[in-house]
Coordinates of C-alpha atoms in Angstrom, one line a residue:
Chain A
M242 CA 11.3 -22.1 -4.5
C243 CA 11.0 -18.6 -3.0
G244 CA 8.2 -16.2 -3.7
I245 CA 8.4 -12.7 -5.2
V246 CA 6.1 -9.8 -5.5
G247 CA 6.1 -6.3 -6.8
L248 CA 3.6 -3.6 -6.7
F249 CA 3.8 -0.3 -8.9
S250 CA 1.3 2.3 -8.1
K251 CA -0.6 4.6 -10.7
S252 CA -3.1 6.0 -8.1
E253 CA -3.4 7.7 -4.7
N254 CA -5.2 5.0 -3.2
I255 CA -2.3 2.6 -3.9
E256 CA 0.4 4.9 -2.8
S257 CA -1.4 5.7 0.7
H258 CA -1.7 1.9 1.1
L259 CA 1.3 0.6 -0.5
G260 CA 2.6 -1.1 2.6
S261 CA -0.7 -2.8 3.2
Y262 CA -1.2 -4.1 -0.2
L263 CA 2.4 -5.4 -0.3
S264 CA 2.1 -7.2 2.9
Q265 CA -0.9 -9.0 2.0
M266 CA 0.7 -10.1 -1.2
L267 CA 3.8 -11.4 0.3
I268 CA 1.9 -13.2 3.0
E269 CA 0.1 -14.9 0.3
M270 CA 3.5 -16.4 -0.9
T271 CA 4.5 -17.6 2.6
E272 CA 4.4 -21.2 1.5
R273 CA 7.0 -20.5 -1.1
G274 CA 9.7 -19.6 1.3
P275 CA 9.9 -19.8 5.2
D276 CA 13.4 -19.0 5.6
S277 CA 13.7 -15.2 5.5
A278 CA 11.7 -12.0 3.9
G279 CA 12.1 -8.6 3.1
I280 CA 10.8 -5.7 1.4
A281 CA 12.1 -2.6 -0.5
V282 CA 10.0 0.4 -0.5
Y283 CA 10.2 3.5 -2.5
R284 CA 8.9 6.6 -0.6
N285 CA 9.4 10.0 0.7
P286 CA 12.2 11.1 -1.6
T287 CA 15.0 13.3 0.0
D288 CA 15.7 16.9 -1.0
K289 CA 18.6 17.7 -3.2
N290 CA 22.1 16.9 -1.9
H291 CA 20.7 14.5 0.7
T292 CA 21.1 10.8 0.9
K293 CA 18.6 8.2 2.6
L294 CA 20.6 5.4 4.2
T295 CA 19.0 2.4 5.6
V296 CA 21.1 0.6 8.3
L297 CA 20.8 -2.8 9.9
S298 CA 21.9 -3.6 13.3
P299 CA 22.3 -7.1 14.9
E300 CA 20.1 -6.3 17.9
D301 CA 17.0 -4.3 18.8
N302 CA 17.3 -1.3 21.0
Y303 CA 20.7 -0.2 19.3
N304 CA 21.9 3.3 20.3
W305 CA 20.6 4.8 16.9
K306 CA 20.9 8.3 18.7
K307 CA 24.6 7.9 18.9
V308 CA 25.0 6.9 15.3
S309 CA 22.9 10.0 14.2
N310 CA 25.1 12.4 16.4
D311 CA 28.3 10.8 14.7
L312 CA 26.9 11.1 11.3
S313 CA 25.9 14.9 12.0
Q314 CA 29.4 15.4 12.8
H315 CA 30.7 13.3 10.0
Y316 CA 28.7 15.2 7.5
D317 CA 28.9 18.5 9.5
G318 CA 25.0 18.8 9.3
L319 CA 21.5 17.8 10.7
V320 CA 20.8 14.2 10.2
N321 CA 17.0 13.1 10.8
F322 CA 16.3 9.3 11.3
E323 CA 13.4 6.9 12.0
I324 CA 13.9 3.6 13.8
R325 CA 12.0 0.4 12.5
G326 CA 12.8 -2.8 14.6
N327 CA 16.4 -3.5 14.3
Q328 CA 16.9 -1.0 11.4
A329 CA 17.1 2.7 11.1
T330 CA 16.8 5.0 8.2
Y331 CA 19.0 8.2 8.2
I332 CA 18.6 11.2 6.0
V333 CA 22.1 12.6 5.8
P334 CA 23.4 16.0 4.0
G335 CA 25.6 14.6 1.5
T336 CA 26.4 11.5 -0.6
E337 CA 26.7 7.8 0.0
E338 CA 30.5 7.9 -0.8
G339 CA 32.6 6.5 1.7
I340 CA 29.9 5.8 4.3
T341 CA 30.3 1.9 4.3
A342 CA 34.1 2.5 5.3
W343 CA 33.1 5.1 7.8
L344 CA 30.3 2.7 9.3
Y345 CA 32.9 -0.3 9.2
A346 CA 35.4 2.0 11.0
N347 CA 33.0 3.8 13.6
H348 CA 30.0 1.4 14.1
P349 CA 31.6 -1.9 12.8
D350 CA 28.4 -4.0 14.2
L351 CA 25.9 -2.0 11.7
K352 CA 25.6 -2.8 7.9
L353 CA 24.5 -0.5 5.2
I354 CA 21.5 -2.4 3.3
S355 CA 20.5 0.5 0.8
S356 CA 21.1 4.1 -0.1
G357 CA 19.7 6.4 -2.5
S358 CA 17.0 9.2 -2.5
S359 CA 13.9 7.2 -1.7
I360 CA 14.6 3.5 -1.4
E361 CA 14.2 1.9 1.9
I362 CA 15.0 -1.9 2.7
Y363 CA 13.4 -4.1 5.4
K364 CA 14.6 -7.6 6.0
A365 CA 14.7 -10.4 8.7
M366 CA 14.6 -14.1 9.1
G367 CA 11.4 -15.6 9.7
L368 CA 8.0 -15.8 8.0
P369 CA 6.5 -12.8 6.1
T370 CA 3.9 -12.1 8.9
R371 CA 6.7 -11.8 11.5
V372 CA 9.0 -9.5 9.2
I373 CA 5.9 -7.5 8.3
E374 CA 5.2 -6.9 12.1
K375 CA 8.7 -6.3 13.2
F376 CA 9.0 -3.2 10.9
N377 CA 5.5 -2.4 10.7
I378 CA 5.4 -2.6 6.9
Q379 CA 1.4 -2.1 6.7
E380 CA 1.7 1.5 7.5
L381 CA 4.0 2.5 4.8
T382 CA 3.1 4.8 2.0
G383 CA 5.1 5.0 -1.2
T384 CA 5.2 4.8 -5.1
H385 CA 6.4 1.3 -5.6
A386 CA 7.9 -1.6 -3.6
L387 CA 9.1 -5.0 -3.9
G388 CA 8.9 -8.1 -1.7
H389 CA 10.7 -11.5 -1.3
T390 CA 10.1 -14.6 0.8
R391 CA 13.1 -17.1 0.5
M392 CA 13.7 -20.7 0.5
A393 CA 17.2 -21.0 0.5
T394 CA 19.0 -23.4 -1.9
E395 CA 22.3 -21.9 -2.5
S396 CA 23.9 -19.8 0.3
A397 CA 23.3 -19.5 4.3
V398 CA 20.0 -18.6 5.8
T399 CA 20.9 -15.4 7.6
T400 CA 19.4 -11.7 7.3
H401 CA 22.3 -10.5 5.3
H402 CA 21.6 -13.2 2.7
S403 CA 18.1 -12.2 2.6
H404 CA 16.5 -10.3 -0.4
P405 CA 16.1 -7.4 -1.6
F406 CA 19.6 -6.8 -2.3
S407 CA 20.6 -3.3 -3.2
T408 CA 24.2 -2.8 -4.7
G409 CA 23.6 0.6 -5.9
E410 CA 21.7 3.9 -5.5
D411 CA 18.1 3.5 -5.4
L412 CA 18.5 -0.2 -7.0
C413 CA 17.1 -3.3 -5.8
L414 CA 16.7 -6.7 -6.9
V415 CA 14.4 -9.7 -5.9
H416 CA 15.2 -13.1 -7.4
N417 CA 13.5 -16.4 -7.8
G418 CA 15.9 -19.1 -9.2
S419 CA 19.5 -19.8 -9.0
L420 CA 22.6 -18.6 -10.6
S421 CA 25.3 -20.9 -11.7
N422 CA 28.2 -18.3 -12.8
H423 CA 27.9 -16.1 -9.8
N424 CA 31.4 -16.8 -8.4
R425 CA 33.1 -15.6 -11.6
L426 CA 30.9 -12.9 -12.2
R427 CA 31.5 -11.6 -8.7
R428 CA 35.1 -11.7 -9.3
I429 CA 34.8 -9.6 -12.3
L430 CA 32.6 -7.2 -10.7
R431 CA 34.7 -6.6 -7.8
K432 CA 37.4 -5.2 -10.0
K433 CA 34.9 -2.7 -11.4
G434 CA 34.6 -1.4 -7.7
I435 CA 30.9 -3.3 -6.9
I436 CA 30.9 -4.0 -3.2
F437 CA 29.4 -7.6 -2.3
H438 CA 28.6 -8.3 1.4
T439 CA 27.7 -12.0 0.9
D440 CA 28.4 -15.0 -1.1
N441 CA 24.8 -15.1 -2.4
D442 CA 24.1 -15.8 -6.2
S443 CA 21.3 -13.0 -6.3
E444 CA 23.5 -10.4 -4.8
V445 CA 25.4 -10.7 -8.0
A446 CA 22.7 -10.2 -10.2
A447 CA 21.9 -7.1 -8.4
G448 CA 25.7 -5.9 -8.4
Y449 CA 25.7 -6.8 -12.3
I450 CA 22.9 -4.6 -13.0
A451 CA 24.3 -1.9 -10.8
S452 CA 27.5 -2.1 -12.7
R453 CA 25.5 -1.8 -16.1
L454 CA 23.6 1.3 -14.8
Q455 CA 26.9 2.9 -13.8
Q456 CA 28.2 2.3 -17.3
G457 CA 25.2 4.2 -18.6
D458 CA 22.8 1.4 -19.5
D459 CA 19.0 2.3 -18.7
L460 CA 17.3 -0.4 -16.8
D461 CA 16.0 -2.2 -20.0
E462 CA 19.6 -2.1 -21.4
A463 CA 21.1 -3.3 -18.2
L464 CA 18.6 -6.4 -18.0
A465 CA 18.7 -7.1 -22.0
A466 CA 22.7 -7.5 -21.3
S467 CA 22.0 -9.9 -18.4
I468 CA 20.3 -12.3 -20.6
H469 CA 23.8 -13.1 -22.0
D470 CA 25.9 -12.6 -19.0
L471 CA 23.8 -14.5 -16.3
D472 CA 23.7 -18.1 -16.3
G473 CA 20.9 -20.0 -14.7
F474 CA 17.2 -19.9 -13.7
Y475 CA 15.7 -16.5 -12.8
T476 CA 12.7 -14.4 -12.5
F477 CA 13.7 -11.0 -11.5
A478 CA 12.0 -8.0 -10.2
V479 CA 13.9 -4.8 -10.1
G480 CA 13.1 -1.6 -8.7
T481 CA 14.9 1.6 -9.5
K482 CA 14.2 5.3 -8.2
D483 CA 11.1 5.8 -10.5
G484 CA 10.7 2.4 -12.0
F485 CA 9.9 -1.1 -12.1
A486 CA 10.8 -4.1 -14.1
V487 CA 10.2 -7.9 -14.5
M488 CA 12.2 -10.3 -16.5
R489 CA 12.5 -14.3 -17.0
D490 CA 15.4 -16.2 -18.3
P491 CA 15.0 -17.8 -21.8
I492 CA 14.0 -21.2 -20.4
A493 CA 11.6 -19.6 -18.0
C494 CA 10.7 -22.4 -15.8
K495 CA 10.4 -20.2 -12.6
P496 CA 6.9 -18.8 -12.4
A497 CA 5.5 -15.3 -12.9
V498 CA 2.4 -13.4 -13.4
I499 CA 1.8 -9.7 -14.1
A500 CA -1.6 -7.9 -13.9
E501 CA -2.2 -4.4 -14.5
T502 CA -5.3 -2.0 -14.0
D503 CA -5.6 1.8 -14.2
D504 CA -4.7 2.0 -10.3
W505 CA -1.6 -0.5 -10.3
V506 CA 0.8 -2.8 -11.9
A507 CA 1.6 -5.9 -10.0
M508 CA 3.8 -9.0 -10.5
A509 CA 4.0 -12.1 -8.4
S510 CA 5.3 -15.8 -8.4
E511 CA 1.7 -16.8 -8.4
Y512 CA -1.8 -15.3 -9.1
R513 CA -3.1 -15.7 -5.5
A514 CA -0.8 -13.0 -4.5
L515 CA -2.3 -10.6 -7.0
A516 CA -5.8 -11.5 -6.0
V517 CA -5.6 -9.4 -2.7
L518 CA -5.5 -6.2 -4.7
P519 CA -8.7 -4.2 -5.5
G520 CA -10.0 -5.0 -8.9
A521 CA -7.8 -8.0 -9.6
K522 CA -10.5 -10.0 -10.9
N523 CA -11.1 -8.0 -13.8
A524 CA -7.6 -6.8 -14.2
H525 CA -5.5 -7.5 -17.5
C526 CA -3.4 -10.7 -16.4
W527 CA -0.6 -12.3 -18.3
E528 CA 2.4 -14.5 -18.0
P529 CA 5.5 -12.7 -18.8
A530 CA 7.4 -14.4 -22.0
P531 CA 10.8 -15.8 -21.7
A532 CA 13.8 -13.3 -22.1
K533 CA 11.3 -10.2 -22.5
I534 CA 11.7 -7.0 -20.3
Y535 CA 8.5 -5.6 -18.9
S536 CA 8.9 -2.3 -17.2
W537 CA 7.1 0.9 -15.8
K538 CA 8.3 4.2 -15.0
H539 CA 6.6 7.3 -13.0
Chain B
M43 CA -26.2 -28.3 -7.8
I44 CA -23.4 -28.3 -5.1
E45 CA -21.7 -25.3 -4.4
F46 CA -18.3 -24.6 -2.8
D47 CA -17.3 -21.1 -1.8
L48 CA -13.4 -21.4 -1.3
D49 CA -13.8 -18.4 1.2
Q50 CA -15.8 -20.4 3.5
S51 CA -14.1 -24.1 3.0
D52 CA -10.8 -25.0 1.9
V53 CA -9.6 -26.9 -1.0
R54 CA -9.2 -30.2 0.7
E55 CA -13.0 -30.1 1.7
L56 CA -13.9 -29.7 -1.9
N57 CA -11.6 -32.3 -3.0
A58 CA -12.6 -34.8 -0.3
A59 CA -16.0 -34.2 -1.4
L60 CA -15.4 -35.1 -5.0
H61 CA -13.7 -38.3 -3.8
N62 CA -16.3 -39.4 -1.6
S63 CA -18.3 -41.5 -4.1
D64 CA -21.5 -41.4 -2.2
I65 CA -21.6 -37.5 -2.5
A66 CA -20.1 -37.6 -6.0
K67 CA -22.1 -40.1 -7.7
N68 CA -25.4 -38.4 -6.6
Q69 CA -24.5 -34.8 -7.2
S70 CA -24.0 -34.3 -11.2
K71 CA -23.5 -30.4 -11.1
W72 CA -20.9 -28.8 -9.1
K73 CA -19.8 -25.0 -8.9
V74 CA -16.6 -23.3 -7.2
R75 CA -16.4 -20.0 -6.4
N76 CA -13.8 -17.6 -4.9
T77 CA -11.0 -19.5 -6.3
K78 CA -8.4 -16.7 -6.1
G79 CA -5.4 -18.6 -7.6
R80 CA -5.5 -21.5 -5.2
H81 CA -3.8 -24.9 -6.0
A82 CA -4.9 -28.1 -6.6
I83 CA -8.6 -27.4 -7.2
A84 CA -10.7 -30.4 -8.4
V85 CA -7.8 -33.0 -8.5
G86 CA -8.3 -36.8 -8.9
I87 CA -12.3 -36.7 -9.9
D88 CA -13.4 -40.3 -11.2
E89 CA -17.1 -39.5 -11.6
T90 CA -19.2 -38.3 -14.5
L91 CA -20.1 -34.7 -13.4
E92 CA -20.3 -31.0 -14.4
M93 CA -17.8 -28.9 -12.7
L94 CA -17.9 -25.2 -13.1
I95 CA -15.0 -23.3 -11.5
D96 CA -15.6 -19.7 -11.5
G97 CA -12.4 -17.8 -11.1
H98 CA -8.6 -17.8 -11.8
V99 CA -7.0 -21.1 -10.4
G100 CA -3.3 -22.0 -9.3
Y101 CA -1.2 -25.0 -9.8
Y102 CA -2.5 -28.4 -11.0
C103 CA -6.0 -27.8 -11.3
A104 CA -8.2 -30.7 -12.8
G105 CA -5.0 -32.9 -12.5
M106 CA -5.7 -36.5 -13.0
N107 CA -9.5 -35.9 -14.1
K108 CA -11.3 -39.2 -15.2
H109 CA -14.8 -38.6 -16.5
A110 CA -15.7 -35.1 -15.5
N111 CA -16.3 -32.2 -17.7
I112 CA -14.4 -29.2 -16.1
T113 CA -14.8 -25.6 -17.0
V114 CA -12.5 -23.0 -15.5
N115 CA -14.1 -19.4 -15.9
G116 CA -10.7 -17.8 -15.5
H117 CA -6.9 -18.2 -16.1
C118 CA -4.9 -21.4 -14.9
G119 CA -1.5 -21.6 -13.2
P120 CA 1.0 -24.3 -14.1
G121 CA 0.1 -27.8 -14.7
V122 CA -3.6 -27.6 -15.6
A123 CA -5.2 -31.2 -16.4
E124 CA -2.0 -32.9 -16.1
N125 CA -2.0 -36.4 -16.3
M126 CA -5.7 -36.4 -17.1
M127 CA -7.3 -39.8 -18.1
S128 CA -10.5 -38.7 -19.9
G129 CA -13.3 -36.3 -19.7
T130 CA -12.9 -32.7 -20.8
V131 CA -11.2 -29.4 -19.3
R132 CA -11.9 -26.3 -20.7
I133 CA -10.2 -23.1 -19.8
K134 CA -11.7 -19.9 -20.7
G135 CA -8.7 -17.8 -20.2
N136 CA -4.8 -18.4 -20.6
A137 CA -3.0 -21.4 -19.1
S138 CA 0.5 -21.2 -17.5
Q139 CA 3.2 -23.8 -18.0
Y140 CA 2.9 -27.4 -19.0
A141 CA -0.8 -27.4 -19.5
G142 CA -1.8 -31.2 -20.0
A143 CA 1.4 -32.7 -19.2
T144 CA 1.5 -36.5 -19.3
A145 CA -2.2 -36.7 -19.7
H146 CA -3.4 -40.1 -21.1
G147 CA -6.8 -39.3 -22.4
G148 CA -9.5 -36.7 -22.8
L149 CA -9.8 -33.2 -24.3
L150 CA -8.1 -30.1 -22.9
V151 CA -9.2 -26.6 -24.5
I152 CA -7.7 -23.7 -24.0
E153 CA -9.6 -20.8 -25.2
G154 CA -6.8 -18.2 -24.4
D155 CA -3.0 -18.8 -24.7
A156 CA -0.9 -21.7 -23.2
S157 CA 2.6 -20.9 -22.3
S158 CA 5.6 -22.8 -22.4
R159 CA 5.9 -26.8 -22.5
C160 CA 2.2 -27.1 -23.3
G161 CA 1.5 -30.7 -23.7
I162 CA 4.8 -32.0 -22.6
S163 CA 5.0 -35.7 -22.8
M164 CA 1.4 -36.3 -23.6
K165 CA 0.5 -39.7 -23.8
G166 CA -2.9 -39.8 -25.5
V167 CA -4.9 -36.5 -24.6
D168 CA -5.8 -34.3 -27.5
I169 CA -5.5 -30.5 -26.5
V170 CA -6.8 -27.8 -28.5
V171 CA -5.4 -24.2 -27.9
K172 CA -7.4 -21.2 -29.6
G173 CA -4.5 -19.0 -28.9
N174 CA -0.8 -19.5 -29.1
V175 CA 1.5 -22.0 -27.6
G176 CA 5.1 -21.1 -25.6
H177 CA 8.3 -22.9 -26.4
M178 CA 9.0 -26.3 -26.1
S179 CA 5.3 -27.3 -26.5
A180 CA 4.8 -31.0 -27.0
F181 CA 8.3 -31.8 -25.9
M182 CA 8.7 -35.7 -26.1
A183 CA 4.8 -36.0 -26.8
Q184 CA 3.9 -39.7 -27.3
K185 CA 0.5 -39.9 -28.4
G186 CA -2.7 -37.8 -29.0
C187 CA -2.9 -34.4 -30.9
L188 CA -1.9 -30.9 -30.0
V189 CA -4.0 -28.5 -31.9
V190 CA -2.8 -24.8 -32.0
C191 CA -4.9 -22.2 -33.7
G192 CA -2.6 -19.4 -33.4
D193 CA 1.5 -19.5 -33.2
A194 CA 3.9 -21.8 -31.8
G195 CA 7.0 -20.9 -30.0
D196 CA 10.6 -22.2 -30.2
A197 CA 11.4 -25.9 -30.4
L198 CA 8.0 -27.1 -31.1
G199 CA 7.9 -31.0 -30.8
D200 CA 11.4 -31.5 -29.6
S201 CA 12.3 -35.4 -29.5
L202 CA 8.5 -36.0 -30.3
Y203 CA 7.3 -39.6 -30.5
E204 CA 3.9 -40.4 -32.3
A205 CA 1.8 -37.4 -31.1
R206 CA 0.6 -35.3 -34.3
L207 CA 0.8 -31.5 -34.0
Y208 CA -1.7 -29.0 -36.0
V209 CA -0.5 -25.5 -36.1
R210 CA -2.4 -22.7 -38.0
G211 CA 0.0 -19.9 -37.6
K212 CA 3.8 -19.4 -37.6
V213 CA 6.2 -21.8 -35.8
A214 CA 9.1 -20.0 -34.3
S215 CA 11.1 -23.2 -34.9
L216 CA 10.9 -26.9 -34.8
G217 CA 12.6 -29.2 -32.1
A218 CA 15.1 -32.0 -32.9
D219 CA 13.7 -34.7 -35.0
C220 CA 10.2 -32.7 -35.6
I221 CA 9.3 -32.2 -39.2
E222 CA 6.5 -30.8 -41.3
K223 CA 4.4 -33.6 -42.9
P224 CA 1.5 -33.4 -45.5
M225 CA -1.9 -32.8 -44.5
K226 CA -3.7 -35.7 -45.8
L227 CA -7.6 -36.1 -45.7
E228 CA -7.5 -38.2 -42.8
H229 CA -5.8 -35.6 -40.9
K230 CA -8.0 -32.8 -42.0
A231 CA -11.0 -35.2 -40.7
E232 CA -9.3 -35.6 -37.3
L233 CA -8.4 -31.8 -37.2
K234 CA -12.0 -30.9 -38.1
E235 CA -13.5 -33.1 -35.4
L236 CA -11.5 -32.1 -32.8
L237 CA -12.1 -28.4 -33.7
K238 CA -15.9 -29.3 -33.4
Q239 CA -15.4 -30.8 -30.0
A240 CA -13.6 -27.6 -29.0
N241 CA -16.5 -25.3 -30.2
L242 CA -14.4 -23.9 -32.8
S243 CA -15.9 -25.3 -36.0
D244 CA -15.6 -21.9 -37.6
I245 CA -12.0 -22.4 -38.2
N246 CA -10.9 -23.8 -41.6
V247 CA -8.7 -27.0 -41.4
D248 CA -7.1 -26.0 -44.7
E249 CA -5.2 -23.4 -42.8
F250 CA -3.3 -25.8 -40.6
H251 CA 0.1 -27.4 -41.2
R252 CA 1.0 -30.8 -39.6
Y253 CA 4.0 -31.6 -37.8
G254 CA 5.2 -35.0 -36.6
S255 CA 8.2 -37.3 -35.8
A256 CA 11.1 -37.9 -38.2
R257 CA 11.7 -41.1 -36.2
T258 CA 15.4 -40.6 -36.3
L259 CA 16.0 -40.7 -32.7
Y260 CA 14.1 -43.9 -32.3
N261 CA 16.8 -46.4 -32.6
F262 CA 20.6 -46.4 -31.5
N263 CA 22.7 -45.0 -34.5
I264 CA 25.5 -47.7 -35.2
D265 CA 27.6 -44.8 -36.6
N266 CA 27.9 -43.4 -32.8
V267 CA 29.4 -46.8 -31.4
G268 CA 32.8 -45.2 -31.3
A269 CA 31.5 -42.8 -28.7
Y270 CA 31.2 -45.5 -26.1

């Protein structure tokens, strides 16, 4: 099954309570996936020539200060960081290039799970309530966010196999469904330089879209191409630095509903996740058509 | 009037009361509030009663309905009125996938749009959709009528049996073994009656086309014997 949610703010109120609203939405989807949960939030964009990195440690109480010092040396500049649960977000004076290799060489127990100017990803095993509490998601502000609660069908239940998946700058994807040609696509995409961390099918979808964006597609074009190249069942919600998109496969048996008011646009696997939002009762509410791309941009 | 507020009591309590004939027999009017997309609301009713569900509902609302007249003042999730036996289910908003799936009887009215697979494997229910229906509607439909006042999506009536399909707007494509058939007087009369029951008498039956089974998939084709 799996449950997915997305919230795109069009007002101050939603922006300042983004984490709280997204948490309520994700908790409503708990029964659709008890294995792991995760969120991606777009907030506090970095200054020019800086990059935000979200890093995951296998244990709580990691020596994040040491990593910060090492990163400062590596980049030869000031590095700020913020700790949430067993993850930390670093703002580094430079690009993400080479940082995965650097982490592997200097802190092999850490994994980079997102990079960009505003994206942060938090994910862990367990129910949405546990994950939300662990990372204190409710207090987060931001412009848009995606969430996922997983019922694994296709690959292992670990934090690394949890959604959202990010395989490009400020890009992330959550997925309800399953892909059947992901092994072949992964091989092709690896040759093009996309780095994959797991054998998960949804990570391949994220990698596919990242690859298309690198080639110069915009998000809508990348999604349109995926209809031809990805074989399987899917409802995707995709986030970029300033945008948010939803798409279902041409058969469209995986559920999705979208609602919009003057203050927000939101998507979810089921309406009950949207019902927690202010003004949901009178929102314009519809089921996304098969193979049609719905996107919003700030 | 018996009223359930689903913020105060859960769906199990509502359905248990509806299945308790001592309560359901003596209460002809029911109202449900604060539905908020919850699943399986008013499922398995077997009494003649009036039910108003005020709000959007989740999966399988009004499933297996027998005798009751149920109105949903909102949108529906997947599988509304699936396997309905009799009575009427009226949706004021849109319905998600497979509305009226496998339903044996009664009338399902959707005042908005229905999405994919509306009336899949229907076995005698009549379904009237004021708006459009999505792809694969009336797939393997066996009996009853599907009336679409708007447009129909791809593969309408694929592998159809004896259900009759009436579409007023455009059909994106017909499924395997589904063909257009002439609108005879008996069909216009049947359609007129269904539109009347759906409170849509102002719609002109002359604007509809009829589709049905070509019946070429019914029997084993001897030309294929070499394939086995």
